[in-house]
Amino acid sequence: MRVAVIGAGAVGRALGRAWVKAGHDVVYGARTAGVKDMASFLAQTGGREAPGQAAALAADVVVLALPWGKAEPAVRGLGDLNGKVVIDCMNPLIMRDGALGLECGFETSGAERVAAWLPGARVVKTLNQAGAEVMGDTTMLSARPVMFLAGDDAAAKDTARALVAELGFEPLDAGPLSIARLLEPLAMVWINQAILRGEGRDWAFTLARRRP
Ligand SMILES: NC(=O)c1ccc[n+]([C@@H]2O[C@H](COP(=O)([O-])OP(=O)(O)OC[C@H]3O[C@@H](n4cnc5c(N)ncnc54)[C@H](OP(=O)(O)O)[C@@H]3O)[C@@H](O)[C@H]2O)c1
């Protein structure tokens, strides 16, 4: 599958590296050619680089891994992604009164905003509920982590589910895209525990079910 990763930072690189290993054709959508240390990263891990719009238009799946504050113009600038599977990993983080919080959540979500910026795109919210390190290497964990998905298009969710499973997560369908209003606060639980409560970054949520 050809996967365009828009935003080659901690999340974009962790996911891209893992999907290259899984056999996908990963193209990082750069703002301009030659983003810092990108050449050495690509030489080590594989994958390619292309301007964001070209990468997105040629991809089967577009993965958004941008800082929320820069996301809207960058995402709108990707062009017409009508019909394309778009995975939104972004959490709509803002600083408010000196504390990290979410910009939206009760009446809409970051993912629903993304869907509004990309008319016709089949947006799936997922890969926002764990740290980049774990998303890139779930084998570090003592149990299989869970990763919820939310989206309105069943086939798009199937595509995203397969990519999430290849990372080692148990993918779990959480419902329609509006459920991103719950998944983005769930990411805040992870962030709070990891950063403010001292848990560190090497953990993820898991599901414990009754034994058969
Ligand atoms: N870090 C995590 O553990 C984690 C986990 C789950 C979800 N998330 C979410 O994932 C998103 C990305 O987080 P991150 O930690 O990967 O951030 P990051 O390390 O800051 O990476 C973001 C990348 O996006 C690039 N970028 C900025 N504007 C761009 C544009 N217009 N076009 C293309 N690339 C652009 C940045 O390039 P420059 O450095 O050159 O500006 C940077 O490489 C955020 O929304 C975050 O909330 C993060």
mmCIF file of N, CA and C in Angstrom, residues 1 17 20 26 63 66 70 73 77 89 95 97 99 105 110 112 134 136-137 149 171 178 186 203 206:
data_model
loop_
_atom_site.group_PDB
_atom_site.id
_atom_site.type_symbol
_atom_site.label_atom_id
_atom_site.label_comp_id
_atom_site.label_asym_id
_atom_site.label_seq_id
_atom_site.Cartn_x
_atom_site.Cartn_y
_atom_site.Cartn_z
ATOM 1 N N MET A 1 0.842 -1.194 0.000
ATOM 2 C CA MET A 1 0.000 0.000 0.000
ATOM 3 C C MET A 1 0.882 1.250 0.000
ATOM 4 N N ARG A 17 8.499 4.380 9.683
ATOM 5 C CA ARG A 17 9.560 3.366 9.800
ATOM 6 C C ARG A 17 8.934 1.975 9.959
ATOM 7 N N VAL A 20 7.249 0.846 6.662
ATOM 8 C CA VAL A 20 8.252 0.421 5.661
ATOM 9 C C VAL A 20 8.666 -1.013 5.965
ATOM 10 N N VAL A 26 6.187 4.007 1.741
ATOM 11 C CA VAL A 26 5.905 5.183 2.572
ATOM 12 C C VAL A 26 6.552 6.418 1.948
ATOM 13 N N VAL A 63 -1.744 9.913 6.091
ATOM 14 C CA VAL A 63 -1.661 9.937 7.552
ATOM 15 C C VAL A 63 -1.256 11.338 7.982
ATOM 16 N N LEU A 66 0.732 16.156 12.082
ATOM 17 C CA LEU A 66 1.218 17.535 12.178
ATOM 18 C C LEU A 66 0.904 18.106 13.556
ATOM 19 N N LYS A 70 -0.479 23.997 13.426
ATOM 20 C CA LYS A 70 -0.073 24.233 12.035
ATOM 21 C C LYS A 70 -0.928 23.427 11.063
ATOM 22 N N PRO A 73 -3.889 25.013 7.636
ATOM 23 C CA PRO A 73 -3.414 25.379 6.295
ATOM 24 C C PRO A 73 -2.688 24.233 5.598
ATOM 25 N N GLY A 77 -4.063 22.486 2.249
ATOM 26 C CA GLY A 77 -3.142 22.594 1.110
ATOM 27 C C GLY A 77 -2.844 21.277 0.430
ATOM 28 N N CYS A 89 -3.986 11.325 13.223
ATOM 29 C CA CYS A 89 -3.301 10.987 14.491
ATOM 30 C C CYS A 89 -3.217 12.191 15.421
ATOM 31 N N MET A 95 -2.469 25.318 24.790
ATOM 32 C CA MET A 95 -2.157 25.749 26.158
ATOM 33 C C MET A 95 -3.252 26.725 26.581
ATOM 34 N N ASP A 97 -4.410 28.850 30.129
ATOM 35 C CA ASP A 97 -4.080 29.195 31.529
ATOM 36 C C ASP A 97 -2.885 28.391 32.034
ATOM 37 N N ALA A 99 -1.881 25.502 31.192
ATOM 38 C CA ALA A 99 -2.019 24.041 31.209
ATOM 39 C C ALA A 99 -2.366 23.536 29.819
ATOM 40 N N GLY A 105 -14.019 19.514 21.865
ATOM 41 C CA GLY A 105 -14.286 18.201 22.432
ATOM 42 C C GLY A 105 -15.742 17.882 22.690
ATOM 43 N N GLY A 110 -11.165 17.367 16.901
ATOM 44 C CA GLY A 110 -10.154 17.670 15.893
ATOM 45 C C GLY A 110 -10.417 16.891 14.612
ATOM 46 N N GLU A 112 -13.195 15.750 13.389
ATOM 47 C CA GLU A 112 -14.334 16.267 12.611
ATOM 48 C C GLU A 112 -13.960 17.567 11.903
ATOM 49 N N VAL A 134 6.076 4.006 21.427
ATOM 50 C CA VAL A 134 5.315 2.753 21.474
ATOM 51 C C VAL A 134 4.682 2.465 20.119
ATOM 52 N N GLY A 136 5.781 3.102 17.323
ATOM 53 C CA GLY A 136 6.812 2.610 16.419
ATOM 54 C C GLY A 136 7.361 1.255 16.795
ATOM 55 N N ASP A 137 7.138 0.827 18.046
ATOM 56 C CA ASP A 137 7.707 -0.449 18.500
ATOM 57 C C ASP A 137 6.883 -0.992 19.661
ATOM 58 N N LEU A 149 -10.374 3.058 17.005
ATOM 59 C CA LEU A 149 -10.550 3.759 15.727
ATOM 60 C C LEU A 149 -11.961 4.322 15.680
ATOM 61 N N PRO A 171 -6.636 -3.484 17.198
ATOM 62 C CA PRO A 171 -7.463 -2.358 16.750
ATOM 63 C C PRO A 171 -8.911 -2.585 17.180
ATOM 64 N N SER A 178 -17.591 10.960 15.159
ATOM 65 C CA SER A 178 -17.889 11.827 16.316
ATOM 66 C C SER A 178 -17.343 11.245 17.622
ATOM 67 N N LEU A 186 -9.128 10.794 25.604
ATOM 68 C CA LEU A 186 -8.394 9.604 26.063
ATOM 69 C C LEU A 186 -6.887 9.820 25.886
ATOM 70 N N TRP A 203 4.460 3.079 27.654
ATOM 71 C CA TRP A 203 3.287 2.301 28.048
ATOM 72 C C TRP A 203 2.131 2.674 27.125
ATOM 73 N N THR A 206 -4.372 -1.099 27.402
ATOM 74 C CA THR A 206 -4.641 -2.447 26.923
ATOM 75 C C THR A 206 -6.024 -2.866 27.403
#
